[in-house]
XYZ file of C-alpha atoms in Angstrom:
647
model
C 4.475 39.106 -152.060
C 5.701 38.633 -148.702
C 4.522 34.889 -148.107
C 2.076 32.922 -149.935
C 0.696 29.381 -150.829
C 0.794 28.352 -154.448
C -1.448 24.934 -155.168
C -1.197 23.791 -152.270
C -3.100 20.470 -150.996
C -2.521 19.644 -147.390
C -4.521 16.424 -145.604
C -5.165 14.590 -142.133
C -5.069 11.233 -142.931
C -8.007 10.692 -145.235
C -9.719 14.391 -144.010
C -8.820 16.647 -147.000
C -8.290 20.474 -145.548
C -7.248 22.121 -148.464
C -6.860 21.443 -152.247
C -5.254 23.215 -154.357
C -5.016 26.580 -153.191
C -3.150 29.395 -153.947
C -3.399 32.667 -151.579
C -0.722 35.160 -151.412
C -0.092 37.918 -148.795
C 0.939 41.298 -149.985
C 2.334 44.108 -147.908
C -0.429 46.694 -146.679
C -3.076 43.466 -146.644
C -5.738 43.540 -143.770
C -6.934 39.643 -144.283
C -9.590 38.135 -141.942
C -9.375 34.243 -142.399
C -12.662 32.745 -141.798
C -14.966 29.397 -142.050
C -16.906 27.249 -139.565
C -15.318 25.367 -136.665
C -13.434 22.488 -137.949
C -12.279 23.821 -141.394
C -9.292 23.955 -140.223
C -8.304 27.991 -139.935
C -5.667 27.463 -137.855
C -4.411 24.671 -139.484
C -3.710 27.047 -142.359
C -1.946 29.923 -140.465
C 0.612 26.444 -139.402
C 0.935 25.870 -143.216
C 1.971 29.262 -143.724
C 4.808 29.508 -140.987
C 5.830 26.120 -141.756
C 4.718 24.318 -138.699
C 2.861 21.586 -141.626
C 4.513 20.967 -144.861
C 1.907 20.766 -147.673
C 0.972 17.118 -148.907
C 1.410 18.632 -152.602
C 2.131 22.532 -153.685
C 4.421 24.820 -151.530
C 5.055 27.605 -149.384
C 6.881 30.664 -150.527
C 8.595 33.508 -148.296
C 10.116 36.528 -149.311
C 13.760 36.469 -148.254
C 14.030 38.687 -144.865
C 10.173 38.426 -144.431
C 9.453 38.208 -140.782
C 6.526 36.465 -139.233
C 4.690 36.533 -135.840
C 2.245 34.086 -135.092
C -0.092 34.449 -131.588
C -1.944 31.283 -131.076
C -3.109 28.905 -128.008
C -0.057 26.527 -127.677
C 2.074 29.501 -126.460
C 0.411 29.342 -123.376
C 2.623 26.222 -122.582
C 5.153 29.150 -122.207
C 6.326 29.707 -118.375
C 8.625 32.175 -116.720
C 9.098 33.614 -113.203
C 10.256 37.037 -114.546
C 8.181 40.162 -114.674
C 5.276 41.062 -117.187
C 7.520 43.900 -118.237
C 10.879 42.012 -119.160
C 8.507 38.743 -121.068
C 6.838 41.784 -123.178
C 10.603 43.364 -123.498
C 12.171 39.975 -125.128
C 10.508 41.516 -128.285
C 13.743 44.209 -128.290
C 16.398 41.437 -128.343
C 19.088 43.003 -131.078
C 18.476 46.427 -128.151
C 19.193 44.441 -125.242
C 22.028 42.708 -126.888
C 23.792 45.940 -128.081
C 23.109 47.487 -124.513
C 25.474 44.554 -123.285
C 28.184 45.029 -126.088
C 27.944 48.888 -125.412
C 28.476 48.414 -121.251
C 31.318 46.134 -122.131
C 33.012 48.640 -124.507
C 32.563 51.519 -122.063
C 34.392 49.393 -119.569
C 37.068 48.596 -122.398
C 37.185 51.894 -123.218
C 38.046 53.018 -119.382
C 40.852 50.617 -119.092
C 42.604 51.232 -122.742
C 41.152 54.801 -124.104
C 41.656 52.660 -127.635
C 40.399 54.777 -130.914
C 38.949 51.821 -132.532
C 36.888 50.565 -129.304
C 35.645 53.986 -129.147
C 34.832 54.232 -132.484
C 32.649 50.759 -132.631
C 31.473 52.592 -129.134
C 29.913 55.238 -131.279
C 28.983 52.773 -133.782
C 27.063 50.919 -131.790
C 25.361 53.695 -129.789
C 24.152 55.095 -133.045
C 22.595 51.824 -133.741
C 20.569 51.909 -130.600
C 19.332 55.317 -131.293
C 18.162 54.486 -134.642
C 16.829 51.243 -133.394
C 14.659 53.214 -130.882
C 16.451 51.499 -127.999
C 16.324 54.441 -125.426
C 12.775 54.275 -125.769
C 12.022 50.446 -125.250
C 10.131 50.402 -121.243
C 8.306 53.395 -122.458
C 6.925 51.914 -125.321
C 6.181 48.495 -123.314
C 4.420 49.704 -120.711
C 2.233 51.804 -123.469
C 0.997 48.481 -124.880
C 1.176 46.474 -121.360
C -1.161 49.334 -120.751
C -3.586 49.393 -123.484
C -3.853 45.463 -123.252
C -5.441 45.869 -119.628
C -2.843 45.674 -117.546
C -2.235 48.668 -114.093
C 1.357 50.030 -113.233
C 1.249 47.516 -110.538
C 1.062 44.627 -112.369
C 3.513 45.218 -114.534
C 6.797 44.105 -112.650
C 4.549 40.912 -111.666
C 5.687 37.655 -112.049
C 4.342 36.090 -115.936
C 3.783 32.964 -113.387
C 1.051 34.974 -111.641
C -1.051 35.471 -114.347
C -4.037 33.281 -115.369
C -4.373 32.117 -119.405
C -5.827 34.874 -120.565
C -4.262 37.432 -119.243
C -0.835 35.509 -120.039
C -1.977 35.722 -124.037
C -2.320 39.427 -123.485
C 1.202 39.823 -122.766
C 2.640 37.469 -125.674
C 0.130 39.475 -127.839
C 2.040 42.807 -126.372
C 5.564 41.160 -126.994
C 4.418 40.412 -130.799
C 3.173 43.740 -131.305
C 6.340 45.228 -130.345
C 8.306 42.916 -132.585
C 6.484 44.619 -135.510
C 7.446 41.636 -137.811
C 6.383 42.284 -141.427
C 3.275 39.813 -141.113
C 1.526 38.836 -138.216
C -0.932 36.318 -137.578
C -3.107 36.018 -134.667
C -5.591 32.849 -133.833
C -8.771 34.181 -131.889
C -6.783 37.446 -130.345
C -9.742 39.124 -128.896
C -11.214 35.762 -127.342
C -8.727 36.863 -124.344
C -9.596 40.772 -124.126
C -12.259 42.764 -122.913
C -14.089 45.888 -124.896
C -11.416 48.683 -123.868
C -8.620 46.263 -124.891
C -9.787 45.159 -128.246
C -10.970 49.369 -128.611
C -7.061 49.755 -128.052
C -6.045 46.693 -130.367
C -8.192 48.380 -133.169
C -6.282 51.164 -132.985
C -3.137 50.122 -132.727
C -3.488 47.596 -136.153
C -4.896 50.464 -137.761
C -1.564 51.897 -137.723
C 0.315 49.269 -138.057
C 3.054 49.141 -141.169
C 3.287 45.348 -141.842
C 0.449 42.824 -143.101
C -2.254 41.079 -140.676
C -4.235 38.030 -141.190
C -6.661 37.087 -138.411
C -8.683 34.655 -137.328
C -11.574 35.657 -135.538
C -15.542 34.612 -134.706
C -16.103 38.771 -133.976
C -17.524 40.445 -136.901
C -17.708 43.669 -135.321
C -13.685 43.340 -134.983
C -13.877 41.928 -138.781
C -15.153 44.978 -140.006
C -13.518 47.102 -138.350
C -10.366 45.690 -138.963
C -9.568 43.876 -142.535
C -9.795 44.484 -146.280
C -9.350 41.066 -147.445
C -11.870 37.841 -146.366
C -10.154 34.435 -147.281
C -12.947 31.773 -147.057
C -12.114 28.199 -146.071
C -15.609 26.558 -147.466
C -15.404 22.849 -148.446
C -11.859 22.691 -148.756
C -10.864 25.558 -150.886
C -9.933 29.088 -150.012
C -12.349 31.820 -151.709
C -10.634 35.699 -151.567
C -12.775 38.707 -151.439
C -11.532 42.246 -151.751
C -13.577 43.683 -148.835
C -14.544 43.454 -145.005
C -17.135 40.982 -143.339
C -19.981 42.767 -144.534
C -18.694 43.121 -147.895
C -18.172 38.994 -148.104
C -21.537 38.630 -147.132
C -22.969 39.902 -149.600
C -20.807 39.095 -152.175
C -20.731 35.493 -151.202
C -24.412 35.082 -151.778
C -24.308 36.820 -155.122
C -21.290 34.136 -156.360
C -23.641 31.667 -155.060
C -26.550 32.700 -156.784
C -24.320 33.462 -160.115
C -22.990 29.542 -159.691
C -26.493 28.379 -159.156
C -27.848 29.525 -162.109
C -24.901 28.586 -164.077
C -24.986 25.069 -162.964
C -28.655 25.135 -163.888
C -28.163 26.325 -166.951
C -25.459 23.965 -167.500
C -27.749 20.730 -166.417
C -30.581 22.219 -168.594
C -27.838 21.523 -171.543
C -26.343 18.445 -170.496
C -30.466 16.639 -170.436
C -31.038 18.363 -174.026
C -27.670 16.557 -175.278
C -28.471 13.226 -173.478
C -32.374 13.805 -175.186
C -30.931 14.096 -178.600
C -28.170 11.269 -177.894
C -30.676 8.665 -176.583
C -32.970 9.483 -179.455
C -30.347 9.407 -182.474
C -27.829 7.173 -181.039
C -29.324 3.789 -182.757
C -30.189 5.202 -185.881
C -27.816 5.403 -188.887
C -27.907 8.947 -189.961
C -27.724 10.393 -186.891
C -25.294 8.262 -185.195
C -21.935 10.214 -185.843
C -23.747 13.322 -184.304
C -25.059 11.445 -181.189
C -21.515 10.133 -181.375
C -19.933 14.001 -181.539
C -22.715 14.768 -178.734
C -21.128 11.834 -176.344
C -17.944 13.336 -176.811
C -18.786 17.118 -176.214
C -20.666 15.914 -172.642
C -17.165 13.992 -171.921
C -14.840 16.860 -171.840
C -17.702 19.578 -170.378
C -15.836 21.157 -167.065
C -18.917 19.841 -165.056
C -20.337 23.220 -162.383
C -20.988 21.811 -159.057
C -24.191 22.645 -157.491
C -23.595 25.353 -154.500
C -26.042 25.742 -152.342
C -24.577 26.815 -149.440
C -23.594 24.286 -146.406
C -23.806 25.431 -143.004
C -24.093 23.801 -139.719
C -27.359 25.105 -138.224
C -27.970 25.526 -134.529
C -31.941 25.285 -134.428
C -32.433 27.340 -131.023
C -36.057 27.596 -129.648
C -36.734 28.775 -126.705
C -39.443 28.192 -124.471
C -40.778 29.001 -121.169
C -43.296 27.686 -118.864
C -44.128 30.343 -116.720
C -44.786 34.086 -116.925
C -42.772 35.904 -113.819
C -44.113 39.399 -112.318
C -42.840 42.447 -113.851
C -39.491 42.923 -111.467
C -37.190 39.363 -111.761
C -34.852 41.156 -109.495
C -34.044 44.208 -107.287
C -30.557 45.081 -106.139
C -30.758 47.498 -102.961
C -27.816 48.756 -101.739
C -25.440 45.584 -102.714
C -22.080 45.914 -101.744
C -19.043 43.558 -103.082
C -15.246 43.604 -101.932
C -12.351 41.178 -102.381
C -9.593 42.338 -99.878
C -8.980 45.829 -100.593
C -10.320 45.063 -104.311
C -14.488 46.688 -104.531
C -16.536 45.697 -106.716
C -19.467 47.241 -106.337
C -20.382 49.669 -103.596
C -24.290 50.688 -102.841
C -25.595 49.226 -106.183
C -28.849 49.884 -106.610
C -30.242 47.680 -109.943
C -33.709 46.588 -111.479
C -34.335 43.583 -114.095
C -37.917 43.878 -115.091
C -39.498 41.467 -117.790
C -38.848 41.928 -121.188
C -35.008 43.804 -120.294
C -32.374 41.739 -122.230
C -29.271 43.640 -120.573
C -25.687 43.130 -122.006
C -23.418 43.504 -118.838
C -20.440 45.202 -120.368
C -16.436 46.693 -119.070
C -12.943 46.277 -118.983
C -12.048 43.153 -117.092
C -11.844 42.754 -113.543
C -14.239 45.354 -113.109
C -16.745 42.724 -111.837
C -19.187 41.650 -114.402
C -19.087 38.269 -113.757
C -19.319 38.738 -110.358
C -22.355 40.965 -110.395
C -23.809 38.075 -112.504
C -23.044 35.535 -110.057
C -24.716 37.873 -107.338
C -27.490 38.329 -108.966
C -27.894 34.575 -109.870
C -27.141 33.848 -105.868
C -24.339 31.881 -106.076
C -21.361 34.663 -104.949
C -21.852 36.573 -101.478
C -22.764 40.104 -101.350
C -24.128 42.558 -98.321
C -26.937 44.004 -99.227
C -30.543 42.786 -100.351
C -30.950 41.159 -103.326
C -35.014 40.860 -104.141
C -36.027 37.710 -106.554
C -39.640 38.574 -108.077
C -42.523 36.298 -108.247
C -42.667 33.478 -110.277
C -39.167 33.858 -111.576
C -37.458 31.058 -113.281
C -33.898 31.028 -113.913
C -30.815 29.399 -115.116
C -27.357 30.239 -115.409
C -24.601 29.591 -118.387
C -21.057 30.358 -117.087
C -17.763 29.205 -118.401
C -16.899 27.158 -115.133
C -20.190 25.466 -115.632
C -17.754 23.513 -118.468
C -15.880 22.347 -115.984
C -19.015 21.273 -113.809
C -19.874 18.854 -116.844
C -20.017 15.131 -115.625
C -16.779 13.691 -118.264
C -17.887 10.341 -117.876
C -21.587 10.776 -118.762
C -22.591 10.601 -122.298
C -23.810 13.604 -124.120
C -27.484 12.250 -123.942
C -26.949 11.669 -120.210
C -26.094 14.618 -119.271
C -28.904 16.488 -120.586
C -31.203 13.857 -118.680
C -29.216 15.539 -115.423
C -31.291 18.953 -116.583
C -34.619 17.505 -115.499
C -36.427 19.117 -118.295
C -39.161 16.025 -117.989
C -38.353 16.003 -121.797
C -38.230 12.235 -123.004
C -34.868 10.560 -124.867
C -36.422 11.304 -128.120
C -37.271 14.898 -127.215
C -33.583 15.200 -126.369
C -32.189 13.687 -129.150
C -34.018 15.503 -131.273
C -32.708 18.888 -129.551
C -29.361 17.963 -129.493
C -29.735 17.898 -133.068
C -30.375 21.365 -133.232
C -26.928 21.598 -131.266
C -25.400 19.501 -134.050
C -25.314 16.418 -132.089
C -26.713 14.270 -134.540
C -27.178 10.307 -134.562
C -24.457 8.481 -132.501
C -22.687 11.640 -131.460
C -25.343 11.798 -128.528
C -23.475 8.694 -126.925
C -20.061 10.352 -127.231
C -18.512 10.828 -123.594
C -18.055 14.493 -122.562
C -14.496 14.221 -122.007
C -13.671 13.242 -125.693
C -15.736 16.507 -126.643
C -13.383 19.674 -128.128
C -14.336 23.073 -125.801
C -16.440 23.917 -128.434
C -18.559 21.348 -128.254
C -18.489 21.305 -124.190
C -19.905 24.933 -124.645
C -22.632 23.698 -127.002
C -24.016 21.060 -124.064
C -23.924 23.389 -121.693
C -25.818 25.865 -123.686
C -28.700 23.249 -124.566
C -28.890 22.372 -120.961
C -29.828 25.973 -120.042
C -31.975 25.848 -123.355
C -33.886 22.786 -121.969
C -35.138 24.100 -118.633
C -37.734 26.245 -120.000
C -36.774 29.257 -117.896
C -37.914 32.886 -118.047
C -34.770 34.345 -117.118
C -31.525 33.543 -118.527
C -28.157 34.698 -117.085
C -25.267 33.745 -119.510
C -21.519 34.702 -119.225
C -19.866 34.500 -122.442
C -22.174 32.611 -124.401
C -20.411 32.936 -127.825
C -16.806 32.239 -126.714
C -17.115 28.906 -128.094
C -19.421 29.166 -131.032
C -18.225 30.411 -134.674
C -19.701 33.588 -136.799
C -23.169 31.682 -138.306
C -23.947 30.076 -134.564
C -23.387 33.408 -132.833
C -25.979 35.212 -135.557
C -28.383 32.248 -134.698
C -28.083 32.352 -130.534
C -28.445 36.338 -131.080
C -31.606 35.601 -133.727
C -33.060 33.081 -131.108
C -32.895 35.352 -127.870
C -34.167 37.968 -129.693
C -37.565 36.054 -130.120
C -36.795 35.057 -126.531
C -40.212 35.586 -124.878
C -38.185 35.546 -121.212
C -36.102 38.167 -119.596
C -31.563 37.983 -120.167
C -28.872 39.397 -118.584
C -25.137 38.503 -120.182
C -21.477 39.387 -119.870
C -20.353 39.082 -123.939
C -17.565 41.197 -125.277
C -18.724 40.214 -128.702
C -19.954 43.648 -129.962
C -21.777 42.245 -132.944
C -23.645 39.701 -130.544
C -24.302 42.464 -127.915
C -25.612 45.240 -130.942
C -28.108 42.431 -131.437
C -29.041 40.654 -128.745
C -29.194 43.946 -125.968
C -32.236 46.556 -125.331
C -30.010 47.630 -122.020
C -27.154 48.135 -121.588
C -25.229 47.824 -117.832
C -21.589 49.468 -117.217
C -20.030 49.463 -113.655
C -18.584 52.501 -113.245
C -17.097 53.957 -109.824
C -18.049 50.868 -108.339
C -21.740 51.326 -109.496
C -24.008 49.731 -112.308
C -24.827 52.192 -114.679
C -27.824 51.885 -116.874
C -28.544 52.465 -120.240
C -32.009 52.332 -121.468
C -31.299 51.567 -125.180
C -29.266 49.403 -128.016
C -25.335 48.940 -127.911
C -25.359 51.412 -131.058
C -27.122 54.225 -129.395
C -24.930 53.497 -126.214
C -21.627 54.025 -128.329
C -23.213 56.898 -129.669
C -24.406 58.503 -126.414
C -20.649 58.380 -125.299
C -19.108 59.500 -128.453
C -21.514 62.408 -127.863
C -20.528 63.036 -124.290
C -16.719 62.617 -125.072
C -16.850 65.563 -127.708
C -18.531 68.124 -124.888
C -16.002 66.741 -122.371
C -13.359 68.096 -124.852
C -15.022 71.017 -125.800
C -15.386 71.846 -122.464
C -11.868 70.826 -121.450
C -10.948 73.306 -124.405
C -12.933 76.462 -123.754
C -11.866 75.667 -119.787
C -7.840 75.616 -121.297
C -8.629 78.814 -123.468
C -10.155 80.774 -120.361
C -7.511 79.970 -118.351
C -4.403 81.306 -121.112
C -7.024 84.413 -121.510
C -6.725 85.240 -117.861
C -2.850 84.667 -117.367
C -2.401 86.676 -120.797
C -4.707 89.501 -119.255
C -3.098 89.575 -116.007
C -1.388 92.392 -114.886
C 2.272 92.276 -114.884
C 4.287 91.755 -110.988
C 4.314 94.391 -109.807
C 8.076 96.206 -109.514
C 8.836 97.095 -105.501
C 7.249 100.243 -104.312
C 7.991 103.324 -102.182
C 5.919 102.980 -99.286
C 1.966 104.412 -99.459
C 0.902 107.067 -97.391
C -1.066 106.292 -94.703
C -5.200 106.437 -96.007
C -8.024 108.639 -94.753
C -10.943 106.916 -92.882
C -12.685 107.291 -96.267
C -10.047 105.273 -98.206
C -10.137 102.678 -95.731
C -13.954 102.215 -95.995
C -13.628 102.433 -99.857
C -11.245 99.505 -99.501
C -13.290 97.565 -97.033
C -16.272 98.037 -99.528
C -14.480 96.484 -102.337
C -13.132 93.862 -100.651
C -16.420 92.683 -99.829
C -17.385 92.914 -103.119
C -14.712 90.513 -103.870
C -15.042 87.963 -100.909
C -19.057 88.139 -102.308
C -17.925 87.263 -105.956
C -15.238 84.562 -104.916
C -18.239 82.919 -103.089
C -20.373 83.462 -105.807
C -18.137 81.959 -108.390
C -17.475 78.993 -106.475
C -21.504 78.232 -106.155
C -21.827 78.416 -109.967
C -18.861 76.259 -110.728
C -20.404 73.752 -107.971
C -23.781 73.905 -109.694
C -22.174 73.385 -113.372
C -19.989 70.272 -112.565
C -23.349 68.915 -110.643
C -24.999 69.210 -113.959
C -22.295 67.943 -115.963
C -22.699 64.824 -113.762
C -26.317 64.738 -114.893
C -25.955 65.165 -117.824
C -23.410 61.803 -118.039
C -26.578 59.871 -116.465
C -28.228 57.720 -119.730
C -31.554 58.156 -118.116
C -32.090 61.864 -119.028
C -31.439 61.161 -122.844
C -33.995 58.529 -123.203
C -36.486 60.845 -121.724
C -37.168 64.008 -124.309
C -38.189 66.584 -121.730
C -36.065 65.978 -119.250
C -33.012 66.550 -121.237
C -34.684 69.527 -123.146
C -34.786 71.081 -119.454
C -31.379 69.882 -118.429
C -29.625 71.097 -122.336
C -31.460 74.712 -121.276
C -30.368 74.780 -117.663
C -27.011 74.486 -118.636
C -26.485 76.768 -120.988
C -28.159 79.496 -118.603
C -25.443 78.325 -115.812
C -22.737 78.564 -118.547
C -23.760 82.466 -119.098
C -23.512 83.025 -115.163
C -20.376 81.063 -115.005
C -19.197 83.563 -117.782
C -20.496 87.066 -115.864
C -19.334 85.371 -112.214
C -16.016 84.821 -113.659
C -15.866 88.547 -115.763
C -16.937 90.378 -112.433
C -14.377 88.398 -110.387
C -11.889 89.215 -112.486
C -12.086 92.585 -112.607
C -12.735 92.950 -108.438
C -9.511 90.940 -108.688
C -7.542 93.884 -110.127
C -8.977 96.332 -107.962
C -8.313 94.015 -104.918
C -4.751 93.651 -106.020
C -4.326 97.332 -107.240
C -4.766 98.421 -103.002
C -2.190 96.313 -102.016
């Protein structure tokens, strides 16, 4: 066991987190650490590095056992030194020992003593083993996979905004490599390449993990252990997210019938008790009967409790069949594009996940196309289009002092105070929570407001960046179930694969400063590229073997010869002749090789996989390019050799 809580009970005041739990961390464990908002998840990972002492039980460590916790309050952190040195305070024994081994060398100058050189040795041994002449190469490796450019990299930490900040504390952790780490929400501050990279990386990594996360995608991917926090005790299952899921309903099922069972005997006993107890000959059995019910271990009835987010969308109006039409939109900041001669078409019915690494623009394409961010270009809004727009600053844009109940009366939805009350319900905003002030309301909460408001306007077009940031596992499932009965048209920025996979029929990737579009589900995205990766590396392979075939076939240089005799007029037009051969077959070569990589570029365009014939056409033009590309490259080769045989 490296650390672990043995019956522990651990309170706020009268609000019981935890009772009575025991969970214990081995070495090689993959734990996700789940429950709905307010459980108190992170509260737990606290209890475990000692932040909160347990009201009864304890906390146990395994002597050495190192721990690194990522989580929100490190983001009070502040620094004016690089990206690169922050991430680098992970090697501190390295840097220390690269200090005591300057100081020694400058000893060792001065005096030429045995023993400094031999703790000189010592101590330069250490670093080796420790990895130490390694330590900006590995940095920047991680600095990299979290997001961040060469450029960046030697920029101030102060520069940086939150999230971006949490990426490089997440890097410095990661290169600690302490035997258990813990990380609160990690991929709420990375984008799809970065939490790709993250997956990778954990899969390799030697010590134990316990996350926290609302991504089930991630989940899955990820962990082999789910530890439950439901109604204040901690349930383990031996499995991913999936796994739990299932499982958890069958131990629910399994409890429910054996609490059944169990009140179906406790009424027969009180039957036979109330019947017998008064009369003489049965009394001392009634009696025995009173005192079997006493000590029964009573089963608590588990049906399961969940906060439920009742979503129902509605819309008023049906729009035309294009909502929008990007022609030609171009977007810079500075030197920075964004987009460059995007051409784009929403048409009703698309729900289209807008997906990328960060700063690649998707929230600015978003807040193009809902005409609130400057472009050149034309942007075309259909007929009869009705729109509104979640966005993460529109928390911000939140009046604090209103109530909750008055700020959905700012939506002008014409519904009445009951109408809204009732919705905000749904939002689990129930009774006098509705006349809580916004600025006493947790982020969480903020988000769900702001999410009703653009639920309330009846719109046919919704345009929502990062609408599950804020919401846990059950009320993602529900916004995804809800928008995919969504009768209007949706375009969102998410990097929330499992809410994506579910909520997407499109999918839109800018790429070389254009939007890309695929006509199809998340899944069959992933697996178009996956598809398109393997011939780019077959491809890059039979390119590689070509080329070592051709050096290994080429004639050796040539040693220095005697000079030729001068050549007949014959000769010379022999030579002439082949050479034009030659200058034919370079030209030749080049067309081919032009005409493949246009294909190639094709054949990376979604469009001609979601259309049978046309990629039927495309597969068999290929292939009959390939064979020229083959007999172009043969015949030049061999004109080659005569070419360089006249010299």
């Amino acid at each position: 066991m490296l650390i672990g809580l043995n019956n522990v009970t651990f309170e706020f005041g009268a609000r019981v987190i935890v009772a009575d739990a025991t969970w214990h961390i081995h070495p090689g464990d993959r734990i996700g650490l789940i429950g709905y908002n307010g459980t108190g998840k992170s509260t737990m990972l606290k209890l475990l590095v000692g932040q909160y002492t347990p009201s009864v039980g304890t906390v146990e460590k395994g002597r050495g056992v190192t721990i690194g916790y990522l989580h929100q309050d490190l983001l009070s952190f502040d620094t004016h030194d690089s990206i690169l040195e922050v991430a680098m305070g992970a090697f501190e024994r390295v840097k220390q020992l690269e200090k005591e081994i300057e100081e020694l060398g400058q000893q060792l100058e001065a005096t030429g003593d045995e023993k400094l050189l031999e703790q000189y040795t010592d101590k330069l041994h250490e670093l080796e083993v420790l990895g130490g002449y390694t330590i900006h190469h590995r940095t920047e490796e991680v600095l990299h996979g979290l997001g961040f450019t060469n450029a960046d990299i030697n920029r101030p930490y102060k520069e940086f905004s939150g999230g971006w900040r949490m990426r490089v504390l997440l890097a410095k952790m990661i290169l600690q490599a302490p035997d258990v780490l813990l990380l609160d929400e990690p991929t709420n501050h990375l984008d799809l390449p970065s939490i790709e990279w993250l997956e990778k990386y954990l899969t390799h990594y030697q010590g134990s993990v316990v996350i926290v996360s609302h991504d089930k995608y991630f989940l899955n991917r990820m962990v082999n252990k789910i530890v439950d926090l439901y109604q204040q005790e901690l349930h383990i299952y031996s499995g991913n997210y999936d796994y739990y899921e299932k499982e958890k309903v069958i131990r629910v099922e399994m409890q429910q019938r054996a609490y059944e069972n169990q009140q179906d005997y406790i009424r027969q006993q009180e039957r036979f008790i109330e019947r017998f107890k008064a009369k003489a000959s049965k009394a001392a059995a009634a009696q025995s009967a009173m005192k079997r019910l006493d000590k029964i271990d009573r089963i608590e009835q588990v049906e399961i409790e969940r906060p439920n987010l009742r979503i129902n969308f509605q819309i008023d109006k049906q729009p035309g069949k294009v909502l929008v039409d990007l022609k030609g939109v171009d977007k810079q900041f500075g030197e920075n594009i964004i987009i460059s001669g995007a051409v784009a078409e929403i048409e009703r019915g698309d729900k289209i996940a807008l997906i990328g690494a960060n700063g690649k623009g998707k929230s600015t394409v978003l807040r193009i196309i809902a005409g609130t961010e400057s472009y050149t270009g034309e942007r075309v809004w259909g007929h009869n289009v009705e729109s509104s727009f979640y966005a993460q600053h529109q928390l911000e844009a939140l009046d604090l002092n209103n109530t909750i109940l008055e700020e959905m009366q700012t939506a002008r939805s014409g519904k009445t105070e009951m109408e809204l009350r009732s919705l905000l319900g749904c939002f689990l905003f129930g009774g006098d929570d509705t006349d809580k002030r916004i600025k006493v309301l947790s982020g969480g909460e903020k988000a769900r407001v702001a999410l009703a408001k653009v639920i309330v306007s009846k719109a046919n077009f919704l345009m929502l960046d990062e609408p599950t940031n804020h919401l846990d596992m059950h009320s993602v499932e529900l916004l995804a179930d809800a928008l995919n009965k969504y009768e209007g048209s949706l375009i969102f920025v998410s990097h929330d694969r499992f809410f994506i996979s579910r909520a997407a029929n499109k999918i839109w990737e800018i790429i070389d400063h254009e939007i890309k579009e695929f006509k199809g589900t998340y899944t069959e995205y992933m697996e178009w590229k996956e598809r398109m990766a393997k011939q780019q590396r077959a491809q890059e392979k039979e390119s590689g073997n070509a080329a070592k075939d051709t050096a290994k076939n080429a004639p050796a240089a040539p040693a220095p010869k005697a000079a030729k005799p001068a050549l007949d007029q014959d000769q010379k037009k022999e030579q002439q002749r082949i050479q034009k051969q030659f200058s034919k077959a370079e030209q030749d070569l080049a067309r081919i090789q032009t005409e493949a990589r246009k294909l190639e570029a094709d054949m990376g365009n979604p469009d001609f996989y979601s259309d049978k014939n046309k990629f039927s056409a495309l597969e068999k033009q290929y292939k009959e390019v390939q064979q020229k590309l083959t007999a172009a490259n043969k015949e030049y080769e061999t004109l080659f050799e005569k070419v360089a045989s006249m010299e």
